[in-house]
Amino acid sequence: ADYNQLGFNLRSNIFQGGPLESRSLMKDSYTPDIIQKAIRDPKNWHGRRTDELGRWHQKNALNLKLQKALEDKYG
């Protein structure tokens, strides 16, 4: 009974899904030339700069990847 009810709902298109066109508050708020002029600096992300702790985590992640690669290669 539940399976038939679900099948009926799917055939009736009750579950229509999300909108086909996505909307963005930033795109709605600013004109296209402002968005194109935006400078994306990875070191200054939304006014927050990469600090020492962030750099340490990046280096630590690279070190862990290196250790795993060396273990995989040399056992």
GROMACS .gro file of C-alpha atoms in nm:
model
   75
    1ALA     CA    1   0.000   0.000   0.000
    2ASP     CA    2   0.281   0.242   0.088
    3TYR     CA    3   0.466   0.153  -0.231
    4ASN     CA    4   0.156   0.219  -0.442
    5GLN     CA    5   0.094   0.550  -0.262
    6LEU     CA    6   0.453   0.660  -0.327
    7GLY     CA    7   0.427   0.559  -0.692
    8PHE     CA    8   0.104   0.757  -0.727
    9ASN     CA    9   0.267   1.065  -0.572
   10LEU     CA   10   0.566   1.037  -0.804
   11ARG     CA   11   0.345   0.999  -1.111
   12SER     CA   12   0.132   1.293  -0.999
   13ASN     CA   13   0.445   1.509  -0.973
   14ILE     CA   14   0.378   1.605  -0.611
   15PHE     CA   15   0.753   1.591  -0.546
   16GLN     CA   16   0.856   1.856  -0.796
   17GLY     CA   17   1.209   1.906  -0.672
   18GLY     CA   18   1.404   2.228  -0.649
   19PRO     CA   19   1.387   2.525  -0.883
   20LEU     CA   20   1.560   2.488  -1.218
   21GLU     CA   21   1.719   2.833  -1.189
   22SER     CA   22   1.916   2.907  -0.875
   23ARG     CA   23   1.914   3.254  -0.725
   24SER     CA   24   2.188   3.425  -0.530
   25LEU     CA   25   2.150   3.715  -0.287
   26MET     CA   26   2.483   3.858  -0.405
   27LYS     CA   27   2.383   3.842  -0.771
   28ASP     CA   28   2.046   3.998  -0.690
   29SER     CA   29   2.205   4.274  -0.479
   30TYR     CA   30   2.486   4.389  -0.708
   31THR     CA   31   2.513   4.473  -1.075
   32PRO     CA   32   2.715   4.236  -1.297
   33ASP     CA   33   3.008   4.478  -1.335
   34ILE     CA   34   3.064   4.486  -0.958
   35ILE     CA   35   3.075   4.105  -0.942
   36GLN     CA   36   3.323   4.091  -1.232
   37LYS     CA   37   3.549   4.352  -1.066
   38ALA     CA   38   3.561   4.155  -0.740
   39ILE     CA   39   3.916   4.049  -0.659
   40ARG     CA   40   3.944   3.702  -0.509
   41ASP     CA   41   4.254   3.692  -0.291
   42PRO     CA   42   4.300   3.356  -0.116
   43LYS     CA   43   4.513   3.518   0.155
   44ASN     CA   44   4.242   3.775   0.236
   45TRP     CA   45   3.917   3.579   0.247
   46HIS     CA   46   3.615   3.797   0.337
   47GLY     CA   47   3.844   4.031   0.526
   48ARG     CA   48   4.003   3.748   0.723
   49ARG     CA   49   4.369   3.688   0.657
   50THR     CA   50   4.536   3.350   0.676
   51ASP     CA   51   4.700   3.343   1.018
   52GLU     CA   52   4.980   3.130   1.160
   53LEU     CA   53   4.740   2.861   1.283
   54GLY     CA   54   4.590   2.829   0.935
   55ARG     CA   55   4.935   2.800   0.779
   56TRP     CA   56   5.031   2.537   1.039
   57HIS     CA   57   4.721   2.331   0.952
   58GLN     CA   58   4.804   2.352   0.580
   59LYS     CA   59   5.161   2.235   0.644
   60ASN     CA   60   5.036   1.961   0.877
   61ALA     CA   61   4.792   1.833   0.614
   62LEU     CA   62   5.071   1.823   0.354
   63ASN     CA   63   5.296   1.643   0.602
   64LEU     CA   64   5.029   1.382   0.674
   65LYS     CA   65   4.976   1.325   0.300
   66LEU     CA   66   5.350   1.289   0.252
   67GLN     CA   67   5.379   1.039   0.539
   68LYS     CA   68   5.092   0.832   0.397
   69ALA     CA   69   5.243   0.837   0.046
   70LEU     CA   70   5.581   0.727   0.184
   71GLU     CA   71   5.418   0.445   0.383
   72ASP     CA   72   5.227   0.329   0.075
   73LYS     CA   73   5.541   0.334  -0.139
   74TYR     CA   74   5.797   0.193   0.103
   75GLY     CA   75   5.578   0.010   0.354
   0.00000   0.00000   0.00000
